[in-house]
Coordinates of C-alpha atoms in Angstrom, one line a residue:
M1319 CA 104.8 101.2 107.0
R1320 CA 104.2 103.0 110.2
H1321 CA 100.9 103.5 111.9
K1322 CA 100.4 104.8 115.4
W1323 CA 97.7 102.4 116.2
R1324 CA 98.1 98.7 116.6
L1325 CA 95.5 96.2 117.5
S1326 CA 97.6 94.8 120.3
A1327 CA 98.1 98.3 121.7
L1328 CA 94.4 98.8 121.8
A1329 CA 93.4 95.7 123.7
F1330 CA 94.1 97.1 127.1
V1331 CA 91.5 99.9 126.7
V1332 CA 88.7 97.8 125.4
F1333 CA 87.6 96.7 128.8
T1334 CA 87.1 100.3 130.0
V1335 CA 84.4 101.1 127.5
L1336 CA 81.1 101.3 129.3
V1337 CA 78.8 102.7 126.6
L1338 CA 77.1 100.2 124.3
S1339 CA 76.7 100.9 120.6
A1340 CA 73.4 102.3 119.4
C1341 CA 72.1 102.8 122.9
G1342 CA 68.8 104.7 123.5
S1343 CA 68.9 108.4 124.4
D1344 CA 66.6 110.4 126.7
N1345 CA 64.6 111.8 123.8
G1346 CA 63.5 108.3 122.6
L1347 CA 65.8 108.4 119.6
V1348 CA 68.5 105.8 119.1
K1349 CA 71.9 107.4 119.8
I1350 CA 74.8 106.7 117.5
K1351 CA 78.3 108.1 118.3
V1352 CA 80.1 109.1 115.1
G1353 CA 83.7 110.2 114.8
E1354 CA 84.8 112.1 111.7
V1355 CA 88.5 112.2 110.8
T1356 CA 88.3 116.0 110.3
R1357 CA 85.8 118.8 109.9
S1358 CA 85.7 119.4 106.2
I1359 CA 83.5 120.8 103.4
F1360 CA 84.5 117.7 101.6
Y1361 CA 82.0 115.9 103.9
A1362 CA 79.0 118.2 103.1
P1363 CA 76.3 115.4 102.9
E1364 CA 77.1 114.4 106.5
Y1365 CA 76.3 117.9 107.7
V1366 CA 73.2 118.1 105.5
A1367 CA 71.9 114.8 107.1
L1368 CA 72.3 116.5 110.5
G1369 CA 71.1 120.0 109.6
K1370 CA 68.2 118.9 107.5
G1371 CA 67.0 116.5 110.2
F1372 CA 67.4 113.4 108.1
F1373 CA 68.9 111.4 111.0
K1374 CA 66.0 112.5 113.3
E1375 CA 63.5 111.5 110.6
E1376 CA 65.0 108.0 110.9
G1377 CA 64.7 108.0 114.7
L1378 CA 68.4 108.6 115.4
D1379 CA 70.2 111.0 117.7
V1380 CA 73.7 111.3 116.1
D1381 CA 76.4 112.5 118.3
L1382 CA 79.1 113.8 116.0
Q1383 CA 82.7 114.4 117.2
T1384 CA 85.8 115.3 115.2
T1385 CA 88.5 112.8 116.1
S1386 CA 91.3 114.6 114.2
G1387 CA 93.3 112.1 112.3
G1388 CA 92.9 108.6 110.8
D1389 CA 94.9 107.0 113.6
K1390 CA 92.8 108.6 116.4
T1391 CA 89.6 107.9 114.6
M1392 CA 90.4 104.2 114.1
T1393 CA 91.5 103.9 117.7
A1394 CA 88.2 105.4 118.9
L1395 CA 86.3 102.9 116.7
L1396 CA 88.3 99.8 117.7
S1397 CA 88.1 100.7 121.4
G1398 CA 84.4 101.3 121.4
G1399 CA 84.6 105.0 122.0
I1400 CA 82.5 105.6 118.8
D1401 CA 80.1 103.4 117.0
V1402 CA 80.7 104.7 113.5
A1403 CA 83.8 106.2 111.9
L1404 CA 84.0 108.5 108.9
V1405 CA 87.5 108.1 107.6
G1406 CA 89.4 107.0 104.5
S1407 CA 88.7 103.5 103.4
E1408 CA 92.4 102.7 103.4
T1409 CA 92.4 102.6 107.2
S1410 CA 90.0 99.6 107.1
V1411 CA 92.5 97.9 104.8
Y1412 CA 95.3 98.5 107.2
V1413 CA 93.3 97.0 110.1
A1414 CA 92.5 94.0 107.9
Q1415 CA 96.1 93.5 107.1
Q1416 CA 96.8 93.2 110.8
G1417 CA 94.4 90.3 111.1
A1418 CA 91.6 91.8 113.1
E1419 CA 89.3 89.3 114.8
D1420 CA 86.4 91.9 114.6
P1421 CA 87.1 93.5 111.2
V1422 CA 86.2 97.0 110.3
I1423 CA 83.5 97.0 107.6
N1424 CA 82.8 99.8 105.1
F1425 CA 79.0 100.2 104.8
A1426 CA 78.3 103.6 103.3
Q1427 CA 80.5 105.7 100.9
L1428 CA 80.4 109.5 101.3
T1429 CA 83.1 110.8 98.8
Q1430 CA 84.2 109.2 95.6
T1431 CA 87.3 111.1 94.6
D1432 CA 90.3 112.6 96.2
G1433 CA 89.6 116.0 97.7
T1434 CA 92.9 117.8 97.1
F1435 CA 94.1 120.3 94.5
L1436 CA 97.4 121.2 93.1
V1437 CA 98.2 124.8 94.1
A1438 CA 101.0 126.7 92.4
R1439 CA 102.7 129.8 94.0
E1440 CA 102.4 131.6 90.7
K1441 CA 99.4 131.9 88.4
Q1442 CA 99.7 129.5 85.4
D1443 CA 97.2 129.8 82.5
N1444 CA 98.6 126.8 80.6
F1445 CA 99.7 124.4 83.3
D1446 CA 101.5 121.2 82.2
W1447 CA 102.4 118.5 84.7
N1448 CA 105.9 118.4 83.4
Q1449 CA 106.4 121.8 85.0
L1450 CA 106.6 120.0 88.3
K1451 CA 109.9 118.3 87.4
G1452 CA 112.7 119.9 89.3
S1453 CA 110.3 121.8 91.6
V1454 CA 109.9 121.7 95.3
F1455 CA 106.6 120.0 96.0
L1456 CA 104.9 120.2 99.4
G1457 CA 102.9 117.0 99.7
Q1458 CA 100.7 115.3 102.3
R1459 CA 101.6 112.8 105.0
K1460 CA 103.0 109.5 103.9
G1461 CA 100.5 106.6 104.1
G1462 CA 97.4 108.8 103.9
M1463 CA 95.1 108.8 100.9
P1464 CA 95.9 112.4 99.9
Q1465 CA 99.6 111.5 99.6
M1466 CA 98.9 108.2 97.8
A1467 CA 96.4 109.7 95.4
G1468 CA 98.8 112.5 94.7
E1469 CA 101.8 110.3 94.0
F1470 CA 99.5 108.0 91.9
T1471 CA 98.7 111.1 89.8
L1472 CA 102.3 112.1 89.5
K1473 CA 103.3 108.7 88.2
K1474 CA 100.4 108.7 85.8
H1475 CA 102.0 111.8 84.3
S1476 CA 105.4 110.0 84.2
I1477 CA 106.8 111.9 87.2
D1478 CA 108.8 110.0 89.7
P1479 CA 107.9 111.6 93.1
Q1480 CA 111.3 110.6 94.6
K1481 CA 113.5 111.5 91.7
D1482 CA 111.9 114.1 89.5
L1483 CA 111.1 116.7 92.2
K1484 CA 112.0 117.6 95.7
L1485 CA 109.2 116.1 97.7
I1486 CA 108.5 117.4 101.2
Q1487 CA 106.1 115.2 103.2
N1488 CA 107.2 115.5 106.8
I1489 CA 104.9 118.4 107.8
D1490 CA 101.7 117.6 109.8
F1491 CA 98.5 117.9 107.9
A1492 CA 97.3 120.9 109.9
N1493 CA 100.5 122.8 109.1
V1494 CA 100.9 122.2 105.4
A1495 CA 99.1 125.3 104.2
T1496 CA 100.9 127.5 106.8
A1497 CA 104.3 126.1 105.6
F1498 CA 103.4 127.0 102.0
A1499 CA 102.2 130.5 102.9
S1500 CA 105.5 131.0 104.7
G1501 CA 107.5 130.3 101.6
T1502 CA 108.1 126.5 101.6
G1503 CA 107.6 124.9 98.2
E1504 CA 106.7 126.0 94.7
Y1505 CA 103.6 123.7 94.6
V1506 CA 101.4 122.3 97.3
Q1507 CA 98.7 119.7 97.6
L1508 CA 95.7 121.2 99.5
F1509 CA 92.1 120.5 100.4
E1510 CA 89.4 123.0 100.2
P1511 CA 88.7 125.6 101.6
Q1512 CA 92.4 126.4 101.9
A1513 CA 92.8 126.3 98.1
S1514 CA 90.1 128.9 97.7
I1515 CA 91.4 131.0 100.6
F1516 CA 94.9 131.1 99.0
E1517 CA 93.4 132.2 95.7
K1518 CA 91.4 135.0 97.4
E1519 CA 94.5 136.1 99.2
A1520 CA 96.7 135.7 96.0
K1521 CA 99.0 133.3 97.9
G1522 CA 98.5 130.5 95.5
Y1523 CA 96.4 129.3 92.5
V1524 CA 94.7 126.0 91.7
V1525 CA 96.1 124.6 88.5
A1526 CA 94.8 121.0 88.7
S1527 CA 92.7 118.6 90.7
F1528 CA 94.0 115.4 92.1
G1529 CA 90.4 114.2 92.4
V1530 CA 89.9 114.4 88.7
E1531 CA 93.3 113.0 87.8
S1532 CA 93.3 110.0 90.2
G1533 CA 89.8 108.9 89.2
K1534 CA 86.9 107.5 91.3
L1535 CA 87.8 105.9 94.6
P1536 CA 85.9 104.9 97.8
Y1537 CA 87.8 107.8 99.3
T1538 CA 85.9 108.4 102.5
A1539 CA 83.3 106.0 104.0
F1540 CA 81.3 105.3 107.1
M1541 CA 82.5 102.1 108.7
S1542 CA 82.0 100.1 111.9
K1543 CA 83.1 96.9 113.5
Q1544 CA 81.5 93.8 112.2
S1545 CA 80.1 93.0 115.6
N1546 CA 78.3 96.3 115.8
L1547 CA 76.8 95.9 112.3
S1548 CA 75.5 92.5 113.3
K1549 CA 74.0 93.6 116.7
N1550 CA 72.5 96.9 115.5
K1551 CA 71.3 96.3 111.9
D1552 CA 68.2 98.4 112.3
A1553 CA 70.1 101.4 113.6
I1554 CA 72.8 101.1 110.9
Q1555 CA 70.1 100.8 108.2
K1556 CA 68.4 104.0 109.5
F1557 CA 71.8 105.7 109.5
T1558 CA 72.5 104.7 105.9
N1559 CA 69.0 105.8 104.9
A1560 CA 69.7 109.3 106.3
I1561 CA 73.0 109.5 104.5
Y1562 CA 71.4 108.5 101.2
K1563 CA 68.7 111.2 101.7
A1564 CA 71.4 113.8 102.2
Q1565 CA 73.4 112.6 99.2
Q1566 CA 70.3 112.9 97.0
W1567 CA 69.6 116.4 98.4
V1568 CA 73.2 117.6 97.8
E1569 CA 73.1 116.2 94.2
K1570 CA 69.9 118.1 93.4
Q1571 CA 70.6 121.4 95.1
S1572 CA 72.8 124.3 93.9
A1573 CA 76.2 125.0 95.5
E1574 CA 74.7 128.0 97.2
E1575 CA 71.9 126.0 98.8
V1576 CA 74.3 123.4 100.0
T1577 CA 76.5 126.1 101.4
D1578 CA 73.6 127.5 103.4
A1579 CA 72.8 124.1 104.8
I1580 CA 76.3 123.3 106.0
L1581 CA 77.5 126.8 107.1
P1582 CA 76.3 126.3 110.7
Y1583 CA 79.0 123.6 111.0
F1584 CA 81.7 126.1 109.8
K1585 CA 80.9 129.0 112.1
D1586 CA 84.0 131.1 111.4
A1587 CA 84.1 130.5 107.7
D1588 CA 83.7 133.0 104.9
R1589 CA 80.5 132.1 103.1
N1590 CA 81.9 132.9 99.7
I1591 CA 84.9 130.6 100.4
V1592 CA 82.6 127.8 101.5
A1593 CA 80.5 128.2 98.4
S1594 CA 83.6 128.2 96.2
A1595 CA 84.7 124.9 97.8
V1596 CA 81.3 123.3 97.5
K1597 CA 81.1 124.2 93.9
R1598 CA 84.5 122.7 93.1
Y1599 CA 83.5 119.5 94.8
K1600 CA 80.1 119.3 93.1
D1601 CA 81.6 120.2 89.7
Q1602 CA 84.1 117.3 89.9
K1603 CA 81.5 115.0 91.4
S1604 CA 83.4 114.3 94.6
Y1605 CA 80.2 113.8 96.6
A1606 CA 78.9 110.3 96.1
T1607 CA 75.3 110.2 95.0
D1608 CA 74.5 107.0 96.8
P1609 CA 76.3 105.0 99.6
I1610 CA 77.3 101.9 97.6
L1611 CA 81.0 101.1 97.5
D1612 CA 81.6 100.0 94.0
E1613 CA 83.9 96.9 93.5
Q1614 CA 85.7 98.5 90.5
E1615 CA 86.4 101.6 92.5
W1616 CA 87.5 99.5 95.4
N1617 CA 90.0 97.7 93.2
H1618 CA 91.3 101.0 92.0
L1619 CA 91.8 102.0 95.7
L1620 CA 93.9 98.9 96.1
D1621 CA 95.9 99.8 93.0
V1622 CA 96.6 103.2 94.5
L1623 CA 97.7 101.7 97.8
D1624 CA 99.9 99.1 96.0
S1625 CA 101.5 101.9 93.9
A1626 CA 102.4 103.7 97.2
G1627 CA 103.9 100.5 98.7
E1628 CA 101.3 100.4 101.4
L1629 CA 99.6 97.1 100.5
K1630 CA 100.9 93.9 102.0
A1631 CA 98.2 91.8 100.3
R1632 CA 95.0 92.7 98.4
V1633 CA 92.0 92.9 100.7
H1634 CA 89.1 91.9 98.5
H1635 CA 85.9 93.9 98.3
E1636 CA 83.8 91.2 99.9
Q1637 CA 86.1 90.9 102.9
I1638 CA 85.5 94.4 104.4
V1639 CA 82.7 96.0 102.3
N1640 CA 79.0 95.4 103.1
N1641 CA 76.7 97.0 100.6
E1642 CA 73.6 95.5 102.1
F1643 CA 72.6 98.6 104.0
A1644 CA 73.3 100.9 101.0
K1645 CA 71.2 98.8 98.6
K1646 CA 68.3 98.7 101.1
A1647 CA 68.5 102.5 101.5
I1648 CA 68.1 103.0 97.8
Q1649 CA 65.1 100.8 97.9
Q1650 CA 63.5 102.3 101.0
V1651 CA 64.2 106.0 100.4
K1652 CA 61.9 107.6 97.8

């Protein structure tokens, strides 16, 4: 397994960090630095919490930055550059497998399914998974949750990703859609809004959902170092309360209303495309309705990692999941 970050490689930067977690800001609010792995419609409740003022209601000033990639996001968290990371839960497993003295703890789940879709170059009214056999499949980066959930789904349908199709997974995440549009592959695994954009431009057609097929997972979660959770319990609780408010709001509102709330965070996006993506995610229940990381779903995550050959040893739920904040949020937010 290859990961760009290593705990030993991070040690030398820790001493340079001067900003303390959850420090006060000039406006009297408690400031929390959050790094999101990417800017995505998949993370709609996060933007709702910002746009609807739920963080401010809790007395927080959330500084959101996009840290572009799981490796960079985890590096920023471990070095103290951010207080909270929004990233795939598998990254916390990887850190735990390296024997971190200050483990990364998942404390609030945001999405509960994979967020990718199977897009075919040609329209297919009666798609069958067996049609992938012998095809050229443009997948996601090895070791990431999209790739692992994708391969888990293929195996579920009795397709060996290494033998039954030509699997391409050496293209950077940001360039996968471009490669497909340029003619590479007969099928591709894509997040929204790219799937909806391709359909609008007649460059590809959604034929299946990896989110539906791979089942419920603690796919994306807010996490922080154990030391930060211990030192700043009040701030983390308020943060979780705000996320829960946003999750409940997203659950109750229409896709159109959610789109209006998050559109300021996607300034160059076509509103209709954003609405299409939000509707797809709402319809398949990708957005978690509360921040609790369920143990059964956690075990399913470990099964997916194990199937992909990325699990050295099972990291049990109680080791790096803390549902204390999520449970209190459900009690406190009415």
